[in-house]
PDB file of C-alpha atoms in Angstrom:
ATOM      1  CA  ASP A 504       0.372  -0.016  -0.185  1.00  0.00           C
ATOM      2  CA  ALA A 505       1.537   3.694  -0.864  1.00  0.00           C
ATOM      3  CA  GLY A 506       0.269   4.989   2.535  1.00  0.00           C
ATOM      4  CA  VAL A 507      -1.940   8.406   2.779  1.00  0.00           C
ATOM      5  CA  ILE A 508      -0.493  10.268  -0.466  1.00  0.00           C
ATOM      6  CA  GLN A 509      -0.616  14.416  -0.359  1.00  0.00           C
ATOM      7  CA  SER A 510      -0.227  16.911  -2.533  1.00  0.00           C
ATOM      8  CA  PRO A 511       1.548  19.462  -3.524  1.00  0.00           C
ATOM      9  CA  ARG A 512       4.482  18.780  -0.802  1.00  0.00           C
ATOM     10  CA  HIS A 513       5.262  22.411  -0.784  1.00  0.00           C
ATOM     11  CA  GLU A 514       3.432  25.160  -1.511  1.00  0.00           C
ATOM     12  CA  VAL A 515       4.679  29.401  -1.866  1.00  0.00           C
ATOM     13  CA  THR A 516       1.666  31.600  -2.340  1.00  0.00           C
ATOM     14  CA  GLU A 517       0.421  35.018  -1.856  1.00  0.00           C
ATOM     15  CA  MET A 518      -1.700  36.567   1.022  1.00  0.00           C
ATOM     16  CA  GLY A 519      -5.104  36.423  -0.624  1.00  0.00           C
ATOM     17  CA  GLN A 520      -4.175  33.561  -2.675  1.00  0.00           C
ATOM     18  CA  GLU A 521      -6.500  30.429  -2.925  1.00  0.00           C
ATOM     19  CA  VAL A 522      -4.917  27.281  -1.458  1.00  0.00           C
ATOM     20  CA  THR A 523      -5.955  23.580  -2.035  1.00  0.00           C
ATOM     21  CA  LEU A 524      -4.444  20.965  -0.288  1.00  0.00           C
ATOM     22  CA  ARG A 525      -5.206  17.452  -1.677  1.00  0.00           C
ATOM     23  CA  CYS A 526      -5.191  13.712   0.094  1.00  0.00           C
ATOM     24  CA  LYS A 527      -5.871  10.209  -0.716  1.00  0.00           C
ATOM     25  CA  PRO A 528      -6.148   7.997   2.266  1.00  0.00           C
ATOM     26  CA  ILE A 529      -5.702   4.448   2.484  1.00  0.00           C
ATOM     27  CA  SER A 530      -7.612   2.288   0.986  1.00  0.00           C
ATOM     28  CA  GLY A 531     -10.252   0.717   3.055  1.00  0.00           C
ATOM     29  CA  HIS A 532     -10.030   3.459   5.824  1.00  0.00           C
ATOM     30  CA  ASN A 533     -13.341   5.149   6.486  1.00  0.00           C
ATOM     31  CA  SER A 534     -11.999   7.926   8.407  1.00  0.00           C
ATOM     32  CA  LEU A 535      -9.720  10.807   7.239  1.00  0.00           C
ATOM     33  CA  PHE A 536      -8.385  13.822   9.496  1.00  0.00           C
ATOM     34  CA  TRP A 537      -6.603  17.393   8.510  1.00  0.00           C
ATOM     35  CA  TYR A 538      -4.075  18.354  10.950  1.00  0.00           C
ATOM     36  CA  ARG A 539      -2.201  21.526  11.375  1.00  0.00           C
ATOM     37  CA  GLN A 540       1.277  21.708  12.645  1.00  0.00           C
ATOM     38  CA  THR A 541       3.559  24.699  13.902  1.00  0.00           C
ATOM     39  CA  MET A 542       6.353  24.789  16.282  1.00  0.00           C
ATOM     40  CA  MET A 543       4.418  27.232  18.744  1.00  0.00           C
ATOM     41  CA  ARG A 544       1.189  24.964  18.746  1.00  0.00           C
ATOM     42  CA  GLY A 545       2.193  21.453  17.703  1.00  0.00           C
ATOM     43  CA  LEU A 546      -0.263  18.845  16.062  1.00  0.00           C
ATOM     44  CA  GLU A 547      -3.451  20.606  15.482  1.00  0.00           C
ATOM     45  CA  LEU A 548      -6.964  18.403  14.054  1.00  0.00           C
ATOM     46  CA  LEU A 549      -8.913  20.634  11.543  1.00  0.00           C
ATOM     47  CA  ILE A 550     -11.567  18.513  10.726  1.00  0.00           C
ATOM     48  CA  TYR A 551     -12.233  14.841  10.632  1.00  0.00           C
ATOM     49  CA  PHE A 552     -14.623  12.521   8.445  1.00  0.00           C
ATOM     50  CA  ASN A 553     -16.292   9.354   8.748  1.00  0.00           C
ATOM     51  CA  ASN A 554     -17.873   7.392   5.741  1.00  0.00           C
ATOM     52  CA  ASN A 555     -17.328  10.883   3.863  1.00  0.00           C
ATOM     53  CA  VAL A 556     -19.124  13.119   6.345  1.00  0.00           C
ATOM     54  CA  PRO A 557     -18.097  15.780   8.457  1.00  0.00           C
ATOM     55  CA  ILE A 558     -18.019  14.799  12.243  1.00  0.00           C
ATOM     56  CA  ASP A 559     -15.949  17.658  13.951  1.00  0.00           C
ATOM     57  CA  ASP A 560     -15.110  20.543  12.340  1.00  0.00           C
ATOM     58  CA  SER A 561     -14.421  22.401  15.811  1.00  0.00           C
ATOM     59  CA  GLY A 562     -10.793  22.858  15.258  1.00  0.00           C
ATOM     60  CA  MET A 563     -11.013  24.844  11.553  1.00  0.00           C
ATOM     61  CA  PRO A 564      -9.587  28.064  12.548  1.00  0.00           C
ATOM     62  CA  GLU A 565     -12.197  30.251  10.537  1.00  0.00           C
ATOM     63  CA  ASP A 566     -14.447  30.632   7.584  1.00  0.00           C
ATOM     64  CA  ARG A 567     -11.566  30.704   5.334  1.00  0.00           C
ATOM     65  CA  PHE A 568     -10.903  27.375   5.909  1.00  0.00           C
ATOM     66  CA  SER A 569     -13.134  24.271   4.258  1.00  0.00           C
ATOM     67  CA  ALA A 570     -12.707  20.912   3.758  1.00  0.00           C
ATOM     68  CA  LYS A 571     -14.550  18.321   1.821  1.00  0.00           C
ATOM     69  CA  MET A 572     -14.720  14.407   1.039  1.00  0.00           C
ATOM     70  CA  PRO A 573     -16.592  14.160  -2.194  1.00  0.00           C
ATOM     71  CA  ASN A 574     -15.855  10.039  -1.977  1.00  0.00           C
ATOM     72  CA  ALA A 575     -13.781   7.553  -0.364  1.00  0.00           C
ATOM     73  CA  SER A 576     -10.281   8.095  -1.842  1.00  0.00           C
ATOM     74  CA  PHE A 577     -10.080  11.576  -1.981  1.00  0.00           C
ATOM     75  CA  SER A 578     -10.082  14.992   0.632  1.00  0.00           C
ATOM     76  CA  THR A 579      -9.486  18.334   0.236  1.00  0.00           C
ATOM     77  CA  LEU A 580      -8.684  21.520   2.448  1.00  0.00           C
ATOM     78  CA  LYS A 581      -9.234  24.595   1.007  1.00  0.00           C
ATOM     79  CA  ILE A 582      -7.899  28.151   2.392  1.00  0.00           C
ATOM     80  CA  GLN A 583      -9.519  31.216   0.813  1.00  0.00           C
ATOM     81  CA  PRO A 584      -8.187  33.880   0.931  1.00  0.00           C
ATOM     82  CA  SER A 585      -4.523  32.426   2.648  1.00  0.00           C
ATOM     83  CA  GLU A 586      -2.700  34.723   5.402  1.00  0.00           C
ATOM     84  CA  PRO A 587       0.659  34.910   6.605  1.00  0.00           C
ATOM     85  CA  ARG A 588      -0.617  33.077   9.684  1.00  0.00           C
ATOM     86  CA  ASP A 589      -1.976  30.149   7.534  1.00  0.00           C
ATOM     87  CA  SER A 590       1.963  29.249   7.205  1.00  0.00           C
ATOM     88  CA  ALA A 591       2.163  25.566   8.549  1.00  0.00           C
ATOM     89  CA  VAL A 592       2.502  21.944   7.518  1.00  0.00           C
ATOM     90  CA  TYR A 593      -0.776  20.611   7.057  1.00  0.00           C
ATOM     91  CA  PHE A 594      -1.225  16.740   7.258  1.00  0.00           C
ATOM     92  CA  CYS A 595      -3.768  14.328   6.348  1.00  0.00           C
ATOM     93  CA  ALA A 596      -4.408  11.024   8.231  1.00  0.00           C
ATOM     94  CA  SER A 597      -6.740   8.366   7.873  1.00  0.00           C
ATOM     95  CA  SER A 598      -7.690   5.202   9.717  1.00  0.00           C
ATOM     96  CA  SER A 599      -9.739   2.010   9.588  1.00  0.00           C
ATOM     97  CA  GLY A 600     -12.229   2.710  12.251  1.00  0.00           C
ATOM     98  CA  GLY A 601     -14.741   4.490  13.229  1.00  0.00           C
ATOM     99  CA  SER A 602     -14.172   5.086  16.645  1.00  0.00           C
ATOM    100  CA  THR A 603     -11.273   7.590  18.185  1.00  0.00           C
ATOM    101  CA  ASN A 604      -9.393   4.678  19.668  1.00  0.00           C
ATOM    102  CA  GLU A 605      -7.299   3.967  16.224  1.00  0.00           C
ATOM    103  CA  LYS A 606      -4.235   4.554  15.463  1.00  0.00           C
ATOM    104  CA  LEU A 607      -3.733   7.307  12.698  1.00  0.00           C
ATOM    105  CA  PHE A 608      -1.333   6.950   9.517  1.00  0.00           C
ATOM    106  CA  PHE A 609      -0.079  10.266   8.148  1.00  0.00           C
ATOM    107  CA  GLY A 610       0.641  11.445   5.017  1.00  0.00           C
ATOM    108  CA  SER A 611       4.126  13.685   4.562  1.00  0.00           C
ATOM    109  CA  GLY A 612       2.643  16.619   4.641  1.00  0.00           C
ATOM    110  CA  THR A 613       1.972  19.751   3.049  1.00  0.00           C
ATOM    111  CA  GLN A 614       4.347  22.636   3.971  1.00  0.00           C
ATOM    112  CA  LEU A 615       2.484  26.104   2.864  1.00  0.00           C
ATOM    113  CA  SER A 616       4.220  28.925   3.038  1.00  0.00           C
ATOM    114  CA  VAL A 617       1.878  32.531   2.738  1.00  0.00           C
ATOM    115  CA  LEU A 618       4.315  35.250   1.828  1.00  0.00           C
TER     116      LEU A 618
ATOM    117  CA  GLY B 801      -8.805  22.524  28.739  1.00  0.00           C
ATOM    118  CA  GLU B 802      -7.402  19.189  29.460  1.00  0.00           C
ATOM    119  CA  SER B 803      -4.229  18.631  27.588  1.00  0.00           C
ATOM    120  CA  VAL B 804      -1.350  16.431  26.752  1.00  0.00           C
ATOM    121  CA  GLY B 805       2.312  17.785  27.219  1.00  0.00           C
ATOM    122  CA  LEU B 806       5.618  16.717  27.778  1.00  0.00           C
ATOM    123  CA  HIS B 807       8.588  17.341  30.398  1.00  0.00           C
ATOM    124  CA  LEU B 808      11.448  17.773  28.192  1.00  0.00           C
ATOM    125  CA  PRO B 809      11.681  19.307  25.307  1.00  0.00           C
ATOM    126  CA  THR B 810      14.924  17.794  23.992  1.00  0.00           C
ATOM    127  CA  LEU B 811      16.727  14.862  25.142  1.00  0.00           C
ATOM    128  CA  SER B 812      20.480  13.664  24.379  1.00  0.00           C
ATOM    129  CA  VAL B 813      21.521  10.233  24.151  1.00  0.00           C
ATOM    130  CA  GLN B 814      24.669   8.242  23.433  1.00  0.00           C
ATOM    131  CA  GLU B 815      24.304   5.520  21.044  1.00  0.00           C
ATOM    132  CA  GLY B 816      23.749   2.236  22.740  1.00  0.00           C
ATOM    133  CA  ASP B 817      21.812   3.859  26.063  1.00  0.00           C
ATOM    134  CA  ASN B 818      18.768   3.388  26.614  1.00  0.00           C
ATOM    135  CA  SER B 819      15.973   6.279  26.027  1.00  0.00           C
ATOM    136  CA  ILE B 820      13.116   7.332  28.333  1.00  0.00           C
ATOM    137  CA  ILE B 821      10.631  10.013  27.073  1.00  0.00           C
ATOM    138  CA  ASN B 822       8.045  11.371  29.574  1.00  0.00           C
ATOM    139  CA  CYS B 823       4.236  12.412  28.776  1.00  0.00           C
ATOM    140  CA  ALA B 824       1.880  14.216  31.381  1.00  0.00           C
ATOM    141  CA  TYR B 825      -1.856  13.447  30.781  1.00  0.00           C
ATOM    142  CA  SER B 826      -4.285  15.592  32.655  1.00  0.00           C
ATOM    143  CA  ASN B 827      -7.762  13.963  31.155  1.00  0.00           C
ATOM    144  CA  SER B 828      -8.617  10.856  33.391  1.00  0.00           C
ATOM    145  CA  ALA B 829     -11.574  10.095  30.709  1.00  0.00           C
ATOM    146  CA  SER B 830      -8.654   8.846  28.213  1.00  0.00           C
ATOM    147  CA  ASP B 831      -8.271   5.780  27.751  1.00  0.00           C
ATOM    148  CA  TYR B 832      -6.344   5.573  24.990  1.00  0.00           C
ATOM    149  CA  PHE B 833      -2.830   6.405  24.310  1.00  0.00           C
ATOM    150  CA  ILE B 834      -0.420   6.177  21.810  1.00  0.00           C
ATOM    151  CA  TRP B 835       3.333   7.151  20.651  1.00  0.00           C
ATOM    152  CA  TYR B 836       4.607   8.390  17.440  1.00  0.00           C
ATOM    153  CA  LYS B 837       7.956   9.390  15.723  1.00  0.00           C
ATOM    154  CA  GLN B 838       8.587  12.382  13.269  1.00  0.00           C
ATOM    155  CA  GLU B 839      11.610  12.595  11.341  1.00  0.00           C
ATOM    156  CA  SER B 840      12.417  15.677   9.704  1.00  0.00           C
ATOM    157  CA  GLY B 841      10.494  16.369   6.804  1.00  0.00           C
ATOM    158  CA  LYS B 842       8.167  13.321   7.218  1.00  0.00           C
ATOM    159  CA  GLY B 843       4.703  12.774   8.773  1.00  0.00           C
ATOM    160  CA  PRO B 844       4.218  10.972  12.375  1.00  0.00           C
ATOM    161  CA  GLN B 845       5.233   7.479  12.307  1.00  0.00           C
ATOM    162  CA  PHE B 846       3.437   4.960  14.721  1.00  0.00           C
ATOM    163  CA  ILE B 847       5.228   3.324  17.055  1.00  0.00           C
ATOM    164  CA  ILE B 848       3.433   1.570  19.689  1.00  0.00           C
ATOM    165  CA  ASP B 849      -0.444   2.189  21.671  1.00  0.00           C
ATOM    166  CA  ILE B 850      -1.935   0.875  24.590  1.00  0.00           C
ATOM    167  CA  ARG B 851      -5.106   0.876  26.059  1.00  0.00           C
ATOM    168  CA  SER B 852      -6.065   1.884  29.949  1.00  0.00           C
ATOM    169  CA  ASN B 853      -6.713  -1.940  30.835  1.00  0.00           C
ATOM    170  CA  MET B 854      -2.873  -2.358  30.660  1.00  0.00           C
ATOM    171  CA  ASP B 855       0.094  -0.655  32.573  1.00  0.00           C
ATOM    172  CA  LYS B 856       2.796  -1.748  30.255  1.00  0.00           C
ATOM    173  CA  ARG B 857       2.983  -2.952  26.379  1.00  0.00           C
ATOM    174  CA  GLN B 858       6.514  -4.123  24.401  1.00  0.00           C
ATOM    175  CA  GLY B 859       7.190  -4.009  21.192  1.00  0.00           C
ATOM    176  CA  GLN B 860      10.588  -4.410  19.172  1.00  0.00           C
ATOM    177  CA  ARG B 861      13.027  -2.314  20.969  1.00  0.00           C
ATOM    178  CA  VAL B 862      10.317   0.098  22.630  1.00  0.00           C
ATOM    179  CA  THR B 863       8.228  -0.145  25.784  1.00  0.00           C
ATOM    180  CA  VAL B 864       5.779   1.723  26.666  1.00  0.00           C
ATOM    181  CA  LEU B 865       4.767   2.516  30.615  1.00  0.00           C
ATOM    182  CA  LEU B 866       1.222   3.885  31.864  1.00  0.00           C
ATOM    183  CA  ASN B 867       0.644   5.135  35.015  1.00  0.00           C
ATOM    184  CA  LYS B 868      -2.988   6.025  35.491  1.00  0.00           C
ATOM    185  CA  THR B 869      -2.441   7.118  38.849  1.00  0.00           C
ATOM    186  CA  VAL B 870      -0.402   9.687  38.145  1.00  0.00           C
ATOM    187  CA  LYS B 871      -1.406  10.192  34.815  1.00  0.00           C
ATOM    188  CA  HIS B 872       1.837   9.252  33.277  1.00  0.00           C
ATOM    189  CA  LEU B 873       2.888   7.771  30.304  1.00  0.00           C
ATOM    190  CA  SER B 874       6.761   7.019  29.131  1.00  0.00           C
ATOM    191  CA  LEU B 875       8.324   5.365  25.966  1.00  0.00           C
ATOM    192  CA  GLN B 876      11.431   3.482  26.270  1.00  0.00           C
ATOM    193  CA  ILE B 877      13.739   2.704  24.017  1.00  0.00           C
ATOM    194  CA  ALA B 878      16.323  -0.158  24.267  1.00  0.00           C
ATOM    195  CA  ALA B 879      19.944   0.115  22.774  1.00  0.00           C
ATOM    196  CA  THR B 880      18.879   3.889  21.215  1.00  0.00           C
ATOM    197  CA  GLN B 881      20.283   3.736  17.239  1.00  0.00           C
ATOM    198  CA  PRO B 882      21.425   6.885  15.559  1.00  0.00           C
ATOM    199  CA  GLY B 883      18.301   6.124  13.452  1.00  0.00           C
ATOM    200  CA  ASP B 884      16.222   7.038  16.736  1.00  0.00           C
ATOM    201  CA  SER B 885      16.641  10.332  16.097  1.00  0.00           C
ATOM    202  CA  ALA B 886      13.619  12.073  15.971  1.00  0.00           C
ATOM    203  CA  VAL B 887      10.742  14.031  17.450  1.00  0.00           C
ATOM    204  CA  TYR B 888       8.619  11.872  19.742  1.00  0.00           C
ATOM    205  CA  PHE B 889       4.651  12.646  20.360  1.00  0.00           C
ATOM    206  CA  CYS B 890       2.846  10.937  22.784  1.00  0.00           C
ATOM    207  CA  ALA B 891      -1.134  11.229  22.435  1.00  0.00           C
ATOM    208  CA  GLU B 892      -4.217  10.590  24.232  1.00  0.00           C
ATOM    209  CA  GLY B 893      -7.764   9.379  23.263  1.00  0.00           C
ATOM    210  CA  GLY B 894     -11.053   7.653  23.723  1.00  0.00           C
ATOM    211  CA  TYR B 895     -13.356  10.350  24.781  1.00  0.00           C
ATOM    212  CA  SER B 896     -12.699  12.601  21.622  1.00  0.00           C
ATOM    213  CA  THR B 897     -10.069  12.133  19.009  1.00  0.00           C
ATOM    214  CA  LEU B 898      -6.431  11.876  19.383  1.00  0.00           C
ATOM    215  CA  THR B 899      -4.884  14.742  21.094  1.00  0.00           C
ATOM    216  CA  PHE B 900      -1.079  15.295  20.925  1.00  0.00           C
ATOM    217  CA  GLY B 901       1.639  16.383  23.052  1.00  0.00           C
ATOM    218  CA  LYS B 902       4.134  18.889  21.972  1.00  0.00           C
ATOM    219  CA  GLY B 903       6.907  16.271  21.223  1.00  0.00           C
ATOM    220  CA  THR B 904      10.365  15.587  22.600  1.00  0.00           C
ATOM    221  CA  MET B 905      13.373  15.987  19.977  1.00  0.00           C
ATOM    222  CA  LEU B 906      15.385  13.031  20.915  1.00  0.00           C
ATOM    223  CA  LEU B 907      19.435  13.038  19.389  1.00  0.00           C
ATOM    224  CA  VAL B 908      21.435  10.397  19.428  1.00  0.00           C
ATOM    225  CA  SER B 909      24.875  10.675  19.385  1.00  0.00           C
ATOM    226  CA  PRO B 910      27.300   7.906  18.215  1.00  0.00           C
TER     227      PRO B 910
END
């Protein structure tokens, strides 16, 4: 299995631009998570889906952030408009269970820099 | 709110030594704990997990200890190797989605 696949690996954009991050979870996994990692705040959960349905989006910073999961093999995280404070590494993870007691498999992340 | 934290931001050891990374958690409702290793430029990688009905679990060269009385979790790495150099995160779950600590950097000198 190729694991969780994220694209792009690096994204550099200017403030105000739209940014779209992509994720392909491990085949057969039914839960998908988006995390953001910064030095100051560590790993923060933004949103997670179970069976393509958003379950908890309380971690989404504000309305500029949105996430979709149109099917079991694809999810996007969009930031519009982007701001410098959004600069971080964004990780997608998936798991095979529907509970919270499951280990997560992480992708390699997208390093986002907003200038 | 309750959170997971780590005592030591950086731990330096010599190759061949045993390493112990500690983690304090504060939510008594947590019943699932997990350790991840993150190498530079990569995503967190699962190491070992433990449920609250256990106090010790062993893997290959790694042992996780859980002390529910003092809400403490530790990761022991035997015969530490340079390849073990990374940031290690503990996380707690069970009542909600996994909550991660800030991480401890392990530096292994040859």
